[in-house]
Coordinates of C-alpha atoms in Angstrom, one line a residue:
X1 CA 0.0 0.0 0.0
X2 CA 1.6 3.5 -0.8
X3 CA 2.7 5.4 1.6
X4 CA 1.0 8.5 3.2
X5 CA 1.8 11.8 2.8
X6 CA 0.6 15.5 4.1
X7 CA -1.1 17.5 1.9
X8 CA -1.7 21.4 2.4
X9 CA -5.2 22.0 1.0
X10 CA -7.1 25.1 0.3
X11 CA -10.5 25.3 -1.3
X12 CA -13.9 26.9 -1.6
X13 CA -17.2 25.4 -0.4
X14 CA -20.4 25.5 -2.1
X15 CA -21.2 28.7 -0.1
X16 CA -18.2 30.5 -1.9
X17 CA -16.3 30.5 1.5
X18 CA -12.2 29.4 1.4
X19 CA -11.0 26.6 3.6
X20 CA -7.8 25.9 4.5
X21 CA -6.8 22.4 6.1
X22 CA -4.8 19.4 5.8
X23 CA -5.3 15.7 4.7
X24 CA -3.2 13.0 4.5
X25 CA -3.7 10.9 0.8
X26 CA -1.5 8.5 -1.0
X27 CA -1.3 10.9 -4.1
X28 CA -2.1 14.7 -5.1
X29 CA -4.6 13.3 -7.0
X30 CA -6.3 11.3 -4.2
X31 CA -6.1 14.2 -2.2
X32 CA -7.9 16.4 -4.8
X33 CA -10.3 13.3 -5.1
X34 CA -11.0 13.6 -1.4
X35 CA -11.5 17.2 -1.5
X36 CA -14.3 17.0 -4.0
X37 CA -15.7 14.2 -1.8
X38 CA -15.7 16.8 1.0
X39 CA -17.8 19.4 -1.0
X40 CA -14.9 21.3 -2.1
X41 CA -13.5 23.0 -5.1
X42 CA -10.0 22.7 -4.7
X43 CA -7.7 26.0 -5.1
X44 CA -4.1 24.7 -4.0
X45 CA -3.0 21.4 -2.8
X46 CA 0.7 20.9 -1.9
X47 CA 3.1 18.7 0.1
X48 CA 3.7 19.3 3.6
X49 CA 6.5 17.6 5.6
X50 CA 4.5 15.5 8.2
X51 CA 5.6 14.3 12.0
X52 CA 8.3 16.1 12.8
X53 CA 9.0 19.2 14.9
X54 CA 6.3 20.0 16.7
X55 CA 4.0 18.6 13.9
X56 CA 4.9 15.3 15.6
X57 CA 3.2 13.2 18.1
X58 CA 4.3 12.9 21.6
X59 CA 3.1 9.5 23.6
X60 CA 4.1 8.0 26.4
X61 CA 4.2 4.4 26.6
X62 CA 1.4 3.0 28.6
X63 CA 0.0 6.6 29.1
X64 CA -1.9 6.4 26.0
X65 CA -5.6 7.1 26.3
X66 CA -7.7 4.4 23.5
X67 CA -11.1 5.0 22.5
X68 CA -13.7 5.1 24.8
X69 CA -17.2 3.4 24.7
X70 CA -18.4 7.1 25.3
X71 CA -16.2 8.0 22.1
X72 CA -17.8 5.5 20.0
X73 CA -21.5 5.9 20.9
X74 CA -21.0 9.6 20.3
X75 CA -19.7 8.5 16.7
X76 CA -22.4 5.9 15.9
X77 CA -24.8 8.3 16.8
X78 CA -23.3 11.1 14.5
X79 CA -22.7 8.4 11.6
X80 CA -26.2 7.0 11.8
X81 CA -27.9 10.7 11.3
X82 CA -25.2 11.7 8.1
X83 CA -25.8 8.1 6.5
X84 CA -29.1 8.7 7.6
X85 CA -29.7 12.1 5.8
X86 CA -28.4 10.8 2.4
X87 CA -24.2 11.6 2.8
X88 CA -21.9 9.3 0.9
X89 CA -19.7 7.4 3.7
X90 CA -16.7 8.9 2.3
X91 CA -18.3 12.1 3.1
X92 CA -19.6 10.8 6.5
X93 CA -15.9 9.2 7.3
X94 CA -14.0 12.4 6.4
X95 CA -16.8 14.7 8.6
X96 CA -16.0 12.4 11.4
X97 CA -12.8 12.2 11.2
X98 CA -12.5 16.1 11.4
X99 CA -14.8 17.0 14.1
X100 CA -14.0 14.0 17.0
X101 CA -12.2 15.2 19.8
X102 CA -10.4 11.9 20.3
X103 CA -7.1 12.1 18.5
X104 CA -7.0 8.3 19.1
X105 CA -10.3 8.0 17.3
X106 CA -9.6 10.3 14.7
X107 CA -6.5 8.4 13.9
X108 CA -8.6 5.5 13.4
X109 CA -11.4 6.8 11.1
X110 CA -8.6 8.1 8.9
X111 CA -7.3 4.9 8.4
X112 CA -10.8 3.5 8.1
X113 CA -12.2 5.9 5.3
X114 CA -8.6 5.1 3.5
X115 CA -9.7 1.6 3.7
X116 CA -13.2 2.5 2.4
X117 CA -11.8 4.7 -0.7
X118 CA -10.1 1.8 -2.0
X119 CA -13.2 -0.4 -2.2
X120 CA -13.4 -2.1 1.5
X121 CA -16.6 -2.6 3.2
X122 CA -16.9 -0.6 6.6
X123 CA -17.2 -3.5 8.5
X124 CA -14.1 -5.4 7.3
X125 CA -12.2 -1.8 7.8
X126 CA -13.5 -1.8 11.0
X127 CA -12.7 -5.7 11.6
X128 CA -8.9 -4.6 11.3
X129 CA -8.8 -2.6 14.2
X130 CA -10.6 -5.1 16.4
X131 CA -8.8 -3.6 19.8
X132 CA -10.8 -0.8 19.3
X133 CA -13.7 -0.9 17.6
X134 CA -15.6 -4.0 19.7
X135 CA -17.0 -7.3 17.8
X136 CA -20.9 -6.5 18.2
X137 CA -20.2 -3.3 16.3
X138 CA -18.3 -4.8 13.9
X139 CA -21.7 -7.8 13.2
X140 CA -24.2 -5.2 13.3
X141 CA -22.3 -2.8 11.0
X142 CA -22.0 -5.8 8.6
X143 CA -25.9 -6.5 9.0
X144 CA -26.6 -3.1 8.5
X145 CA -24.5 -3.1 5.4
X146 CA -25.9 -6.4 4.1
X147 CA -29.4 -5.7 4.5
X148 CA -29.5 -2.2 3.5
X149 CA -29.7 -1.0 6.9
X150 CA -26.7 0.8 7.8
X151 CA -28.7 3.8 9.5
X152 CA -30.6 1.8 11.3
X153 CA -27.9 -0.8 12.6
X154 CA -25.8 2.0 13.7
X155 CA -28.6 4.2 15.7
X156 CA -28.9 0.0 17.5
X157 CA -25.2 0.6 18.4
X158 CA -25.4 3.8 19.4
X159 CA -28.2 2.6 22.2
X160 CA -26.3 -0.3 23.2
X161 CA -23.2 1.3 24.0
X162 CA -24.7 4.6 25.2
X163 CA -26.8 1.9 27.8
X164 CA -23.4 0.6 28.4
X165 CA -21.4 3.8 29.5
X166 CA -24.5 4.6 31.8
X167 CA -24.4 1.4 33.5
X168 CA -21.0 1.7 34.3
X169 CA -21.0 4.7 35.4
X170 CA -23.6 3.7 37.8
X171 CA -20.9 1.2 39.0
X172 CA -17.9 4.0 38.9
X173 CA -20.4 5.9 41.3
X174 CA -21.3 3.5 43.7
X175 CA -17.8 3.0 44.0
X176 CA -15.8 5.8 44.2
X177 CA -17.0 6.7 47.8
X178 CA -16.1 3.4 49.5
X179 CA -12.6 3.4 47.8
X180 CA -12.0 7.1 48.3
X181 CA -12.9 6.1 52.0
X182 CA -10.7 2.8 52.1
X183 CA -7.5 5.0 50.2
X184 CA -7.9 7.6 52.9
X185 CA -7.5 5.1 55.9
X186 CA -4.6 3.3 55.0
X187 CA -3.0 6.4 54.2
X188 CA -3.9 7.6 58.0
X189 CA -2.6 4.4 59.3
X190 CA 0.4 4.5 57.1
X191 CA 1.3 8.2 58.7
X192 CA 0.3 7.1 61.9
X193 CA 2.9 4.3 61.8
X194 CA 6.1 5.2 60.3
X195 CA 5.4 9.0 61.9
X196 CA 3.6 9.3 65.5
X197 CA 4.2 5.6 66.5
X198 CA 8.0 6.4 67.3
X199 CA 7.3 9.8 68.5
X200 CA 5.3 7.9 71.3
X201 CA 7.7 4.7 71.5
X202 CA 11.0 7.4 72.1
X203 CA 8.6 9.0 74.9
X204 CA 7.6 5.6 76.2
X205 CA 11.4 4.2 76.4
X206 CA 12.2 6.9 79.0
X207 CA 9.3 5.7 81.4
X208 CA 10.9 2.9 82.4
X209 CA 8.2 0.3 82.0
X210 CA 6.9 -1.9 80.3
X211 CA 4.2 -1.3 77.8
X212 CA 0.8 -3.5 77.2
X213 CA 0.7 -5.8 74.8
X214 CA -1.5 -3.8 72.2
X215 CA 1.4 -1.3 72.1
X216 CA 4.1 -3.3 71.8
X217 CA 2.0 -5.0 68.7
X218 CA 1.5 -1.5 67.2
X219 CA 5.5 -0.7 68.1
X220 CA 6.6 -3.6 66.0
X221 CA 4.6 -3.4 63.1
X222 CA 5.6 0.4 63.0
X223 CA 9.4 -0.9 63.0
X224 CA 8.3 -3.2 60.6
X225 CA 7.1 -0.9 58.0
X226 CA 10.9 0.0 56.8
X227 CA 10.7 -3.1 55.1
X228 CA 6.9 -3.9 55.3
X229 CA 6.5 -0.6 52.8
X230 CA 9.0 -1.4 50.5
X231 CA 7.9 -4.8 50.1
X232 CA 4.3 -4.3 49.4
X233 CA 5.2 -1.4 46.6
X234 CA 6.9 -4.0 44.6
X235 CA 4.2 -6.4 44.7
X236 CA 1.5 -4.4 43.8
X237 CA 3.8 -3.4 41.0
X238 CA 4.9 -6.7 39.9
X239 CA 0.9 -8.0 40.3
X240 CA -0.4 -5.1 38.1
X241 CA 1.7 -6.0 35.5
X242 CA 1.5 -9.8 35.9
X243 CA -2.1 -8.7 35.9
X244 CA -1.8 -6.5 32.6
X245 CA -0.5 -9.6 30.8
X246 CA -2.5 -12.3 31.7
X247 CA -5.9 -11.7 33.2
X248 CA -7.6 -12.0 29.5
X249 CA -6.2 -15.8 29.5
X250 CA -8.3 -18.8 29.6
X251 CA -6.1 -20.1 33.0
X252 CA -7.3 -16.6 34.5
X253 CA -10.9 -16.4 33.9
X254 CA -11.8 -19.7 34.7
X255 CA -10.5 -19.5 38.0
X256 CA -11.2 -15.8 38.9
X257 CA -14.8 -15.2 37.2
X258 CA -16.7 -17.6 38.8
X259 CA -14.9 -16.9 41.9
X260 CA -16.5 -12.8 41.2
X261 CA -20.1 -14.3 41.0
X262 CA -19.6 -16.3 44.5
X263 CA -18.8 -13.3 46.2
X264 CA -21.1 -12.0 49.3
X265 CA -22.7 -9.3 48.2
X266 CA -21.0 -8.0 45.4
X267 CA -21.3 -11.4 43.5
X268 CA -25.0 -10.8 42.9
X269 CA -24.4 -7.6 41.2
X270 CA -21.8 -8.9 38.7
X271 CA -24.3 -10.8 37.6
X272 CA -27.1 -8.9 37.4
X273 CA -24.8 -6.7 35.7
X274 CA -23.5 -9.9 33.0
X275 CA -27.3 -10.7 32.7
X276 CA -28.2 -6.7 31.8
X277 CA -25.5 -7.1 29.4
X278 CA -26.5 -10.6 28.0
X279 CA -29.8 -9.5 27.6
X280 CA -29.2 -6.0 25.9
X281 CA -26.2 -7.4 23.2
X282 CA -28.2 -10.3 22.2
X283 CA -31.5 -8.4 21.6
X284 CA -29.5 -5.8 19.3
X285 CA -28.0 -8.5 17.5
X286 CA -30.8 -10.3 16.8
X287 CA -32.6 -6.7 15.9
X288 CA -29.5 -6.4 13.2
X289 CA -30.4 -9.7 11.2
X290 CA -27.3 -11.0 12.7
X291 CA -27.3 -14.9 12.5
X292 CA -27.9 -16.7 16.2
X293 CA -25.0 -18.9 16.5
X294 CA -22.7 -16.2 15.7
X295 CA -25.0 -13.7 17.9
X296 CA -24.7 -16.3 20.5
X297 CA -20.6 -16.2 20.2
X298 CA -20.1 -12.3 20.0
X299 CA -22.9 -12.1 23.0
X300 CA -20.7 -14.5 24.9
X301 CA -17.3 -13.0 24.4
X302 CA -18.7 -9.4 25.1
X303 CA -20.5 -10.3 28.9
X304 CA -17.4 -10.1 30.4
X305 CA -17.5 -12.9 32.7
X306 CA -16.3 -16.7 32.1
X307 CA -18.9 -18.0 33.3
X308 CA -21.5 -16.6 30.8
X309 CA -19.5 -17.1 28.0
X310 CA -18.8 -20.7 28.6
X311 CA -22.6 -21.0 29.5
X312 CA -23.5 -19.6 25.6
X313 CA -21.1 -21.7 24.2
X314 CA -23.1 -24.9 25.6
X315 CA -26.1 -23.3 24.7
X316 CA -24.7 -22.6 20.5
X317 CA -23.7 -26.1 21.0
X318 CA -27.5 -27.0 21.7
X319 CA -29.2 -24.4 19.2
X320 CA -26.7 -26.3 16.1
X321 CA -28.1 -29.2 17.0
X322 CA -31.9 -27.8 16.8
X323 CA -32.8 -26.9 20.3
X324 CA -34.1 -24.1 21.8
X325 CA -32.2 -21.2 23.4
X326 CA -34.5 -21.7 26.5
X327 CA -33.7 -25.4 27.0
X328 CA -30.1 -25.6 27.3
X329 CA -30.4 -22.1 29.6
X330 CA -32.4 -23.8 32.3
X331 CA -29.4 -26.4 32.7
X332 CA -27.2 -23.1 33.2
X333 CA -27.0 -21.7 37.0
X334 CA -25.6 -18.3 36.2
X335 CA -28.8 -17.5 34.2
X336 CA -31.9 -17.0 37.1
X337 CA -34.8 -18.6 36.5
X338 CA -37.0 -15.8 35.5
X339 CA -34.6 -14.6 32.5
X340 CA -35.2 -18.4 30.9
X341 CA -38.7 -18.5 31.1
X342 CA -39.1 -15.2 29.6
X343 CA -36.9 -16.1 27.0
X344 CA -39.2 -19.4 26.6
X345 CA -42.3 -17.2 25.9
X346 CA -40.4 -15.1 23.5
X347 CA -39.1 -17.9 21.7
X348 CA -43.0 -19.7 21.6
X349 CA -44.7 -16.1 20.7
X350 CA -41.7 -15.3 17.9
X351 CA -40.8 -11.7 19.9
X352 CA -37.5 -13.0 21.4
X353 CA -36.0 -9.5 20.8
X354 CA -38.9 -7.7 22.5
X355 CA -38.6 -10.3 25.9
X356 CA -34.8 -10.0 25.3
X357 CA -35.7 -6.0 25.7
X358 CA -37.9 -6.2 28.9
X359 CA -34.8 -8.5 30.8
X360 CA -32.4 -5.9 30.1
X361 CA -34.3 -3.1 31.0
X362 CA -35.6 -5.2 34.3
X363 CA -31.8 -5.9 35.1
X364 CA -30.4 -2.3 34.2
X365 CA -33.2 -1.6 37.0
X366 CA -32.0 -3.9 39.3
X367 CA -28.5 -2.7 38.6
X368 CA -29.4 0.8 39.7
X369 CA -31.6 -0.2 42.9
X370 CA -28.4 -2.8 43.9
X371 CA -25.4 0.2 43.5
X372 CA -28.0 2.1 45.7
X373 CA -28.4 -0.4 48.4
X374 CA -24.7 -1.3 48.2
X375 CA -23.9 2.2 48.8
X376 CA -26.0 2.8 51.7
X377 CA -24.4 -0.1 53.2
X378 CA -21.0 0.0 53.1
X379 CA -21.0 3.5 53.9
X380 CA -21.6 3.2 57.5
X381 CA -19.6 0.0 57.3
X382 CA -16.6 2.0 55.9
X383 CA -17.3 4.6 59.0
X384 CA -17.4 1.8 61.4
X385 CA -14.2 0.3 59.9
X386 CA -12.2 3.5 60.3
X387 CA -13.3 4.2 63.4
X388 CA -12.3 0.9 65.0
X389 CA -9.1 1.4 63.1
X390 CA -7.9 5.0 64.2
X391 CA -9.4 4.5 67.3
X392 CA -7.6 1.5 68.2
X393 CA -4.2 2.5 67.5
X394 CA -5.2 6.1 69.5
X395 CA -6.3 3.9 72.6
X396 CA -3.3 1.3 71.7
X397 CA -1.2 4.6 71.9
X398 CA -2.1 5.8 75.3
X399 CA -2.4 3.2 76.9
X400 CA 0.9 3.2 78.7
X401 CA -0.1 6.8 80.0
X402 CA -3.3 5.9 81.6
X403 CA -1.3 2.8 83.4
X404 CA 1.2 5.1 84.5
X405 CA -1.9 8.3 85.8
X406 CA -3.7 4.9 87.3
X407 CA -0.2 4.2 89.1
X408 CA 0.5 7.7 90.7
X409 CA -3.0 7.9 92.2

């Protein structure tokens, strides 16, 4: 494939108005080729020296922000209404690629609309770039593209993720207050112990006696925490990035996902929030024309939890050999009883999709009402916890002091 290069581009739009910009194309004559595409009557077009100075991009390794979910439901929206409203994808791909505010994502739609100009279908120029652009976008794209849907199939996506980013940010917000809480602690107890703990034992080791056995515990682990800190940076180091490399693998997830859904508590929720996603993927992809079995295996890989997945794939398994969906999803755990008889109906009255619909929306509910509960709980536990904490190293502190007031009177 030729090489890229940097045009400098100036041209009038149909409103008689001169814009200046720049474009990257293969050729001059691509780039004029583009222009036109844009709506433009090209003026000048020359070569510009490209990624260097301070043209060039700066990035730091492993600092480098990818495309969000919020990114691409902002741009499935945007690409549904221009497709929508008659524009040529070219057209659409360029517009986009000009007006996103993710540089990652811009980076991407240039390479896509290249892709597109040389005769690729948008969903196998999307396929290349799997990290980022997810594989349920990719299926409904292609249904939308097959059936002559495209609009349509994108404003699904659009929903989905836009569903998505809500739900987790109803996570991110039930959380943030418990960890912000938990963060704060063991920073007080860090100070406490490597900074007022030997203020106090220097004081005590002039009184001459001995001290209780709470603060001789809370002496030695303050001694201990010159190699106690050290210690503990470097393994949360070296399990981040042990973490990094292998918690995608099949070893991984088979021992720590169903593990998540065993939890007290918090094991209920991830799956209520698997089910919501379950529910809401597989109703969009059956909505897009997309096939069941491969619905079934997209659905699967995108719930996020082992334990799903390898339930779907036992369930595809079934539905080749001319079950149900419902049958082989009763013999499943991690699915609750309700969601399979639903599906049952749906499956007996033909609106599979619609059912589908009502669980997500049910479990997005339940979702909502669990973060809420969860909060309200752990809050006072969090208070609780601290308290006993701080308090018990105060008390563990002056403890020697009131033995030694109790002694003079």
């Amino acid at each position: 494939m030729p090489a890229k290069v940097a045009f400098a581009y100036k041209g009038r739009n149909a409103a008689g108005k001169v814009i200046k910009g720049r474009l990257d194309a293969s050729s001059e004559s691509v780039a004029m080729s583009r222009l036109r595409t844009m709506g433009l009557s090209p003026m000048s077009v020359e070569e510009v020296a490209v990624g260097t100075g301070l043209n060039k991009d700066i990035t730091i390794p492993g600092f480098s922000k990818g495309v969000s979910l919020k990114d691409l439901a902002i741009m499935s929206r945007q690409m549904a209404t221009m497709v929508g409203s008659g524009l040529s994808l070219l057209r659409t791909l360029n517009i986009l690629a000009e007006q996103t505010e993710s540089k990652p994502l811009t980076k991407l739609l240039v390479q896509v609309r290249d892709d597109v100009e040389t005769g690729t279908a948008i969903s196998d120029a999307l396929a290349k770039h799997g990290e980022s652009f997810p594989p349920i976008m990719v299926n409904m794209v292609r249904a939308g593209e097959t059936g002559g849907f495209l609009d349509g199939a994108l404003e699904s996506i659009a929903a989905n993720f836009e569903k998505e980013v809500k739900l987790r940010n109803t996570i991110k917000s039930a959380m943030t207050y418990p960890v912000i809480v938990l963060l704060m602690s063991l920073v007080a107890v860090m100070i406490m112990l490597i900074f007022i703990v030997p203020i106090f034992e220097e004081m005590f080791s002039g009184m001459g006696s001995g001290l209780p056995v709470p603060t001789m515990i809370l002496v030695y682990i303050s001694k201990s925490m010159v190699w106690v800190v050290p210690v503990l940076a470097v393994s949360i180091i070296a399990f981040s990035i042990w973490w990094k490399k292998y918690k995608n693998t099949e070893q991984v997830r088979s021992f720590v996902d169903p593990i998540k859904l065993k939890l007290p508590v918090f094991g209920l929720l991830l799956k209520k929030i698997a089910v919501a996603r379950f529910a809401r993927n597989f109703s969009d992809m059956i909505a897009a024309g997309v096939p069941i079995l491969q619905a079934l295996k997209i659905v699967g890989e995108t719930s996020g939890n082992w334990v799903i997945e390898n339930a779907l794939k036992e369930v595809a398994d079934s539905v080749r050999q001319g079950h149900s969906i419902s049958a082989p999803l009763l013999q499943q755990p991690a699915f609750p009883p309700m969601v399979t008889q639903m599906i049952a109906v749906g499956e007996d009255a033909g609106s599979l999709e619609m059912m589908l619909d009502k669980i997500a929306d049910f479990y997005d509910d339940e979702v909502q009402a669990a973060t809420e509960q969860l909060t309200a709980m752990i809050e006072p536990l969090m208070i609780a916890f601290l308290g006993v904490v701080i308090g018990g190293m105060v008390i563990a502190l002056y403890m020697p002091i009131f033995g030694i007031a109790g002694a003079i009177e």
